[in-house]
Coordinates of C-alpha atoms and ligand atoms in Angstrom, one line a residue:
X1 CA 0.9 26.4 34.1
X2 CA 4.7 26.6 34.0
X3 CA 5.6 25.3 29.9
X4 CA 6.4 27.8 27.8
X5 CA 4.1 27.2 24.7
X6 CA 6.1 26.4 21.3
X7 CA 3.6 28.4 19.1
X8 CA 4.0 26.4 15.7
X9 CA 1.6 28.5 13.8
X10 CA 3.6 31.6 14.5
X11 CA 7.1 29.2 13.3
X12 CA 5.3 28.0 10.3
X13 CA 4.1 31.8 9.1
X14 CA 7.9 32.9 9.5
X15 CA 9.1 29.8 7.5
X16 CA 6.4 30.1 4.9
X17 CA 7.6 34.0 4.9
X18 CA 11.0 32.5 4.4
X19 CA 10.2 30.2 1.6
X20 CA 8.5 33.1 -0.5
X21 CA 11.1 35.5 -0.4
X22 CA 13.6 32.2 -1.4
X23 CA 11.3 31.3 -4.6
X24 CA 10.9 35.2 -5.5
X25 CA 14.6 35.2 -5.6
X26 CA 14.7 32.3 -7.5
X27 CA 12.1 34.0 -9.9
X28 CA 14.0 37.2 -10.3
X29 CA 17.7 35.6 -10.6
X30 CA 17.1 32.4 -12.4
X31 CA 13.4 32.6 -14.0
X32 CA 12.4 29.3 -12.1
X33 CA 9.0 29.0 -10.0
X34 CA 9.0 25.4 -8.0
X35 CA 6.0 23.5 -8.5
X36 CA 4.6 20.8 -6.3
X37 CA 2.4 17.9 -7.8
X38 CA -0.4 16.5 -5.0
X39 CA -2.2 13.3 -5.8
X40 CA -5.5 12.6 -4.3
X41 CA -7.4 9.5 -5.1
X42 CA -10.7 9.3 -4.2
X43 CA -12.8 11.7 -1.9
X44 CA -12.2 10.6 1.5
X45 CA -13.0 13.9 3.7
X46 CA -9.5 14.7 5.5
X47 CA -7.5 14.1 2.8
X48 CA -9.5 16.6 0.3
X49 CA -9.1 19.1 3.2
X50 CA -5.8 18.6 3.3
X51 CA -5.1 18.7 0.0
X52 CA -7.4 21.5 -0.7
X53 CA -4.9 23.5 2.2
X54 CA -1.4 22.9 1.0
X55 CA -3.0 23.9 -3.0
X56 CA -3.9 27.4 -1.3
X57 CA -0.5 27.8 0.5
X58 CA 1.6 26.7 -2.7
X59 CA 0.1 29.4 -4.4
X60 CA 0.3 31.8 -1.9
X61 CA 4.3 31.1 -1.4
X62 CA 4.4 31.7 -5.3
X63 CA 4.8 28.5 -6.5
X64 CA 3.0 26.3 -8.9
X65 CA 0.6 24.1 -7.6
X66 CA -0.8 20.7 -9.9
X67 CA -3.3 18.9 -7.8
X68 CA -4.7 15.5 -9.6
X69 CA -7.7 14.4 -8.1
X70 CA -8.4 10.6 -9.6
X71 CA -11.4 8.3 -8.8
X72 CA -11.3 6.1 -6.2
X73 CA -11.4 3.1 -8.7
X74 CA -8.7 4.1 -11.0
X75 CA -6.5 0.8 -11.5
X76 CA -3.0 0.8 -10.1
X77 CA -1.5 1.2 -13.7
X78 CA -3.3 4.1 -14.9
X79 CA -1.9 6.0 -11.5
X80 CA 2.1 4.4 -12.3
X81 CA 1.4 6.3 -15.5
X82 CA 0.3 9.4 -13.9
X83 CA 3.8 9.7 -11.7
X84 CA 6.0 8.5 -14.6
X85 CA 4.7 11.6 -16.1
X86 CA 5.0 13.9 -13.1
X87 CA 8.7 12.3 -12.6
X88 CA 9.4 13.7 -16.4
X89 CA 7.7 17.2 -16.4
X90 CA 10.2 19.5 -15.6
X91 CA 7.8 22.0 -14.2
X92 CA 7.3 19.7 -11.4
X93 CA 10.1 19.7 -8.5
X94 CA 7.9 17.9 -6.1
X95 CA 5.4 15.5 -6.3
X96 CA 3.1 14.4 -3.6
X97 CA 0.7 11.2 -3.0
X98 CA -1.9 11.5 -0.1
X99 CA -2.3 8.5 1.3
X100 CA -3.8 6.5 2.6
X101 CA -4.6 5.3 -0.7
X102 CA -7.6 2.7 -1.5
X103 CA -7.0 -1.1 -0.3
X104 CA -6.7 -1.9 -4.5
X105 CA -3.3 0.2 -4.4
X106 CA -0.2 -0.5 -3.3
X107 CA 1.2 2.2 -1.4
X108 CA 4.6 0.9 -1.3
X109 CA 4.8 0.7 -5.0
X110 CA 2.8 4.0 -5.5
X111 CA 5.7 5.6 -3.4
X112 CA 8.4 4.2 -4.6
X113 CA 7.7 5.0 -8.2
X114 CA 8.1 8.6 -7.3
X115 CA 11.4 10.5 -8.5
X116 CA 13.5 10.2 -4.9
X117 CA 14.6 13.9 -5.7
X118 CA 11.2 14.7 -6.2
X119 CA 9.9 12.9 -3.0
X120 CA 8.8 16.0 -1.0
X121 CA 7.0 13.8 1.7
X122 CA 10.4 11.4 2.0
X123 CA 9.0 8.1 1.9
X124 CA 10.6 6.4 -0.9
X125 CA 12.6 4.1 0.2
X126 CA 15.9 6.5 -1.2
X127 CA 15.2 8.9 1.1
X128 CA 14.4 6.5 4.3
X129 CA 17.6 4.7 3.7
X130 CA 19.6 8.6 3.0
X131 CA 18.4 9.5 6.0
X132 CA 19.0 6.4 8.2
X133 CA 22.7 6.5 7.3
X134 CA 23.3 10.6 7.6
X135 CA 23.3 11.0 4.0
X136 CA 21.4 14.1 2.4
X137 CA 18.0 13.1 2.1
X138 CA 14.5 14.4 1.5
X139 CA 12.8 14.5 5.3
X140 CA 9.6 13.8 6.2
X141 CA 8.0 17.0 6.8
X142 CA 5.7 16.3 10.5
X143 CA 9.3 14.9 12.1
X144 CA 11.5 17.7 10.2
X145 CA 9.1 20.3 11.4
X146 CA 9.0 19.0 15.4
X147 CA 12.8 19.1 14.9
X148 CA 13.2 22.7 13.4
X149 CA 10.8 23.7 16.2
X150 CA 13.3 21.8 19.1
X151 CA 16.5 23.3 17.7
X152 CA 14.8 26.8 17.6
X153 CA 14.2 26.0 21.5
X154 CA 16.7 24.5 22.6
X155 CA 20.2 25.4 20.2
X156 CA 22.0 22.4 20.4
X157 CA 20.1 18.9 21.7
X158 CA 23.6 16.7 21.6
X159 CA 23.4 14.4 24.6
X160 CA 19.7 15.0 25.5
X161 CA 17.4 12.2 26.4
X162 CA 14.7 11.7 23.9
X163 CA 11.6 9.2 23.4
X164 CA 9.6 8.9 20.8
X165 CA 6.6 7.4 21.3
X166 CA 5.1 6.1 18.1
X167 CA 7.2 4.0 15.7
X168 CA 5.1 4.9 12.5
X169 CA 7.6 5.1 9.1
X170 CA 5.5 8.4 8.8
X171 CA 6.2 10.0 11.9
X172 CA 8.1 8.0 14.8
X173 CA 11.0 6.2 12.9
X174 CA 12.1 9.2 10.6
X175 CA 12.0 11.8 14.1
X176 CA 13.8 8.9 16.1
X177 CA 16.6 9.2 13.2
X178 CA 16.0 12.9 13.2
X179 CA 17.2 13.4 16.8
X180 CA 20.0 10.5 16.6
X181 CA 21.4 12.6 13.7
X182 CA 20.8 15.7 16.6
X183 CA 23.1 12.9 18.5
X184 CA 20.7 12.7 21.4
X185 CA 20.0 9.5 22.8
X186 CA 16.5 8.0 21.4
X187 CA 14.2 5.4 23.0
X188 CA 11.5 4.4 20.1
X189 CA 8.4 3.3 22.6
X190 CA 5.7 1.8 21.3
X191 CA 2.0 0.1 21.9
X192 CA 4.3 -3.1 22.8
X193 CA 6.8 -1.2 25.2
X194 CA 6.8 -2.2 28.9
X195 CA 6.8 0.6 31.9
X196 CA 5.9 3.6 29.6
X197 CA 5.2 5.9 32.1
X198 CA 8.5 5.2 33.2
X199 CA 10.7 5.1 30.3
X200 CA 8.8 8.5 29.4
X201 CA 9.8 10.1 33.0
X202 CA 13.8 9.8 31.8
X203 CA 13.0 12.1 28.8
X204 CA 14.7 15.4 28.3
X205 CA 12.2 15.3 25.3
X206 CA 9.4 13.7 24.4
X207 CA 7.3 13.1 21.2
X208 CA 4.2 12.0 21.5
X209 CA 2.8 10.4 17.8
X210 CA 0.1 7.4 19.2
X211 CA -3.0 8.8 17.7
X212 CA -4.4 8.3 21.3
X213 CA -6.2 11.1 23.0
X214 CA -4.4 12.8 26.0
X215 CA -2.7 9.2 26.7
X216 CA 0.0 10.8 28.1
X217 CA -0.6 12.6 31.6
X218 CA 1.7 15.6 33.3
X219 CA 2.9 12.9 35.6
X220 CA 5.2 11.1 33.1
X221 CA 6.9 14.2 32.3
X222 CA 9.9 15.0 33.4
X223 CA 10.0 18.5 35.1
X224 CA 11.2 20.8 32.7
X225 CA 11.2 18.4 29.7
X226 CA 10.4 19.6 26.1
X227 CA 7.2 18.2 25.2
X228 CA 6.5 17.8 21.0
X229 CA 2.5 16.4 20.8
X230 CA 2.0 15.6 17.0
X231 CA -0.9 13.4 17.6
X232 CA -4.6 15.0 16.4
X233 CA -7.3 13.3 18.1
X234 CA -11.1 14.7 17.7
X235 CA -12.8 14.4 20.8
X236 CA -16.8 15.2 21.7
X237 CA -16.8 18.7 23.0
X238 CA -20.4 18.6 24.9
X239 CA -19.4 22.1 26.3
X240 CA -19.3 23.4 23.2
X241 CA -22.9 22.4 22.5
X242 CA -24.4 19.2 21.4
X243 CA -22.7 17.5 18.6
X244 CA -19.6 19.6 19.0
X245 CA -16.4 18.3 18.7
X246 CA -12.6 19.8 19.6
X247 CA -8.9 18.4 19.1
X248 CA -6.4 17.5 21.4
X249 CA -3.0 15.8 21.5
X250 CA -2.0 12.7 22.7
X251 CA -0.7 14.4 25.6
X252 CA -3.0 16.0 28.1
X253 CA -2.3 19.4 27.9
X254 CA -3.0 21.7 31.2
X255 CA -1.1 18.3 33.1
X256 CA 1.7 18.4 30.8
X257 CA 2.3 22.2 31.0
X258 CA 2.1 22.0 34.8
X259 CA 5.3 20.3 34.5
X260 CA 7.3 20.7 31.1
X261 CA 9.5 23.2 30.6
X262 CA 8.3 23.8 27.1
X263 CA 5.1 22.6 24.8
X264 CA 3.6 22.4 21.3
X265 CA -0.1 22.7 22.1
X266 CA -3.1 21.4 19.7
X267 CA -4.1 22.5 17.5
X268 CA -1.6 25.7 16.4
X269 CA 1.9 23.5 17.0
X270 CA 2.8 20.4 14.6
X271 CA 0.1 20.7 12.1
X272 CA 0.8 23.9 10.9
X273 CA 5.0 22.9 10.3
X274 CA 4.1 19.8 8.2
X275 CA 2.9 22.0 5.2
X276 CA 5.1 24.7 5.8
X277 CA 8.1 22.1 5.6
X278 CA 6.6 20.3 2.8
X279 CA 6.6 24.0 0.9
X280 CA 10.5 24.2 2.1
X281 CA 11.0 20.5 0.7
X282 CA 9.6 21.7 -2.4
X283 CA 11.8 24.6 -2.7
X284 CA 15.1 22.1 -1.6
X285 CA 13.8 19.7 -4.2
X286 CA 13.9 22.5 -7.4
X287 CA 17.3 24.3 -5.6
X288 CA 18.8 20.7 -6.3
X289 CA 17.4 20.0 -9.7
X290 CA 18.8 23.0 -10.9
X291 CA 22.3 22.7 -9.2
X292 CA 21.5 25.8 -7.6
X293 CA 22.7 26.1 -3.5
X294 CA 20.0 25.0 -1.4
X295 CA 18.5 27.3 1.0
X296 CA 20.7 26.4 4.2
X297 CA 18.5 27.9 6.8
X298 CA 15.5 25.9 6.2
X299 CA 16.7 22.8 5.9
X300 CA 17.9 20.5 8.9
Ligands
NAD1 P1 0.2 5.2 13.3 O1 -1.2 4.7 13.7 O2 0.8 4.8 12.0 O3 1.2 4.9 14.5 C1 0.9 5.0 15.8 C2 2.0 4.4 16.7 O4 1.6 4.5 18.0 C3 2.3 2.9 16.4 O5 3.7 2.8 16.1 C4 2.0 2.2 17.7 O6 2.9 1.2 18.1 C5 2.0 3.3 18.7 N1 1.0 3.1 19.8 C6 -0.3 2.7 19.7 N2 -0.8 2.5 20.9 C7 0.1 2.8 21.8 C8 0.2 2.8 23.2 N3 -0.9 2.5 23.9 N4 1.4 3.1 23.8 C9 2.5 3.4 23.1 N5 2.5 3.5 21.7 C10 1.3 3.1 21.1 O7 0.1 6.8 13.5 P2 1.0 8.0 12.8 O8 0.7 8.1 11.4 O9 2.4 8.0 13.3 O10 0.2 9.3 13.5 C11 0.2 9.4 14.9 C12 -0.6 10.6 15.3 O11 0.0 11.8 14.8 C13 -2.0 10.6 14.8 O12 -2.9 11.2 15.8 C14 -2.0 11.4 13.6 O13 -3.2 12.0 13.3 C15 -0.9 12.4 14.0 N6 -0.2 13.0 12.8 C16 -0.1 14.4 12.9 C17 0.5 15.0 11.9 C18 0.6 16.5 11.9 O14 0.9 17.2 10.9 N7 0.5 17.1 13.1 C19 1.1 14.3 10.8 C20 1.1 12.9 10.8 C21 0.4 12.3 11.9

């Protein structure tokens, strides 16, 4: 194995480290303590997990933490209510909806209800269309993280060759405008895309965001290419014992690091960013409500 391994855990511990210091100070110097809202309706598995996660770390970075937990058949109004009253509480700088939400919702209009300067997630339509022209917007926090994580690497990525692969408004489109704002050169493949081995070979970088288990073998990498895997994939683990299951990318890892210069393995590389830079976003979001300078070296 050649890659150096981009260990995101270890990058998401120092930015959550970062982030605490930044709200003490904001504590001590101006008596304010960030709070993030999360939204969970219904009880679907991952998404409690989740939720239960970024509640604990919240805490832990001294913020606030509100989580609303609704039934799974609340009725679309009741929930408009809910974030009409999370967009008015001033003790709330950030506000977050897990989604998916049940088929009876609609997520579009669930986002879009949000506060955009309390969009911590980035997917009101505010923020998409901030960020699509270069304006200051609130980032998505999977692409923002893969992009802190490929600046720490690499410096400066002006002129480099990057493909996405994935075109998801979650993931795909907001990196592929996160690297063009980088002013490298972005190719946004997708399940339609023709000769995707091949169009992968000509990356400098490449993010992988299918949701396809190890789809993407060592020998479409470039050698030395910079290799970002956000998918999570659960896959049987019969080695592990019957019933056992492990996670892997959507990049096959020991081909990949034969040949990449650098990787983000999985778990322990995106995943952990995403809630650290949704911490960070909350942070941004209460510097900004209070006219207060924003905290320049964790933002991108
Ligand atoms: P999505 O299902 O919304 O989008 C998948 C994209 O992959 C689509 O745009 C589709 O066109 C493309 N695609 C499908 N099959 C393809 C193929 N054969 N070749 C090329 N492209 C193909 O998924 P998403 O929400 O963007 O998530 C992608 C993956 O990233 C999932 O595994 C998800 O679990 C993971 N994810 C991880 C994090 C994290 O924090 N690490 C956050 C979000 C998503």
């Amino acid at each position: 194995m050649s890659a150096e391994i981009i260990d995101g855990k270890a990058f998401a511990a120092k930015l959550r480290r970062d982030v605490a210091d930044q709200v003490a100070r904001l504590k001590a110097d101006h008596q304010l303590k960030p709070g993030l809202a999360v939204v969970l309706v219904g009880d679907d598995p991952a998404s409690q997990v989740y939720v239960r996660s970024k509640g604990k770390m919240t805490v832990e970075v001294g913020m606030n933490s509100f989580e609303h937990r609704l039934d799974p058949s609340i009725k679309e109004t009741e929930l408009l209510a809910l974030i009409e009253g999370l967009n008015a509480d001033p003790k709330v700088h950030g506000i977050l909806v897990q989604l998916p939400l049940p088929d009876h919702l609609d997520e579009d209009l669930v986002i879009n209800a949000i506060d955009p300067a309390k969009d911590v997630d980035g997917f009101h339509i505010l923020n998409v269309g901030l960020l699509g022209t270069g304006q200051k917007a609130m980032v998505p926090c999977t692409p923002l993280g893969c992009l802190m994580m490929l600046r720490n690497h690499h410096g400066s990525l002006s002129g480099m060759n990057a493909v996405v692969i994935g075109r998801s408004n979650i993931v795909g489109k907001p990196m592929a405008q996160l690297l063009l704002g980088d002013s490298c050169t972005v190719t946004i493949a997708h399940s339609r895309t023709r000769d995707l081995p091949d169009v992968v070979r000509r990356a400098d970088i490449v993010v992988a965001a299918v949701g396809r288990a190890e789809m993407v073998p060592g020998d479409w990498i470039k050698p030395g290419a910079t290799v970002i895997d956000v998918g999570i994939n659960r896959v049987d683990a019969p080695e592990k014992g019957e019933g056992k299951t492990r996670l892997v990318g959507d990049c096959h890892f020991e081909s990949c690091a034969a040949v990449a210069g650098a990787i983000t393995p999985v778990p322990g590389g995106v995943g952990p960013m995403t809630i650290a830079c949704l911490l960070a976003n909350t942070l941004t979001a209460c510097c900004r409500a209070n006219g207060l300078p924003e905290p320049a070296d964790l933002t991108a």
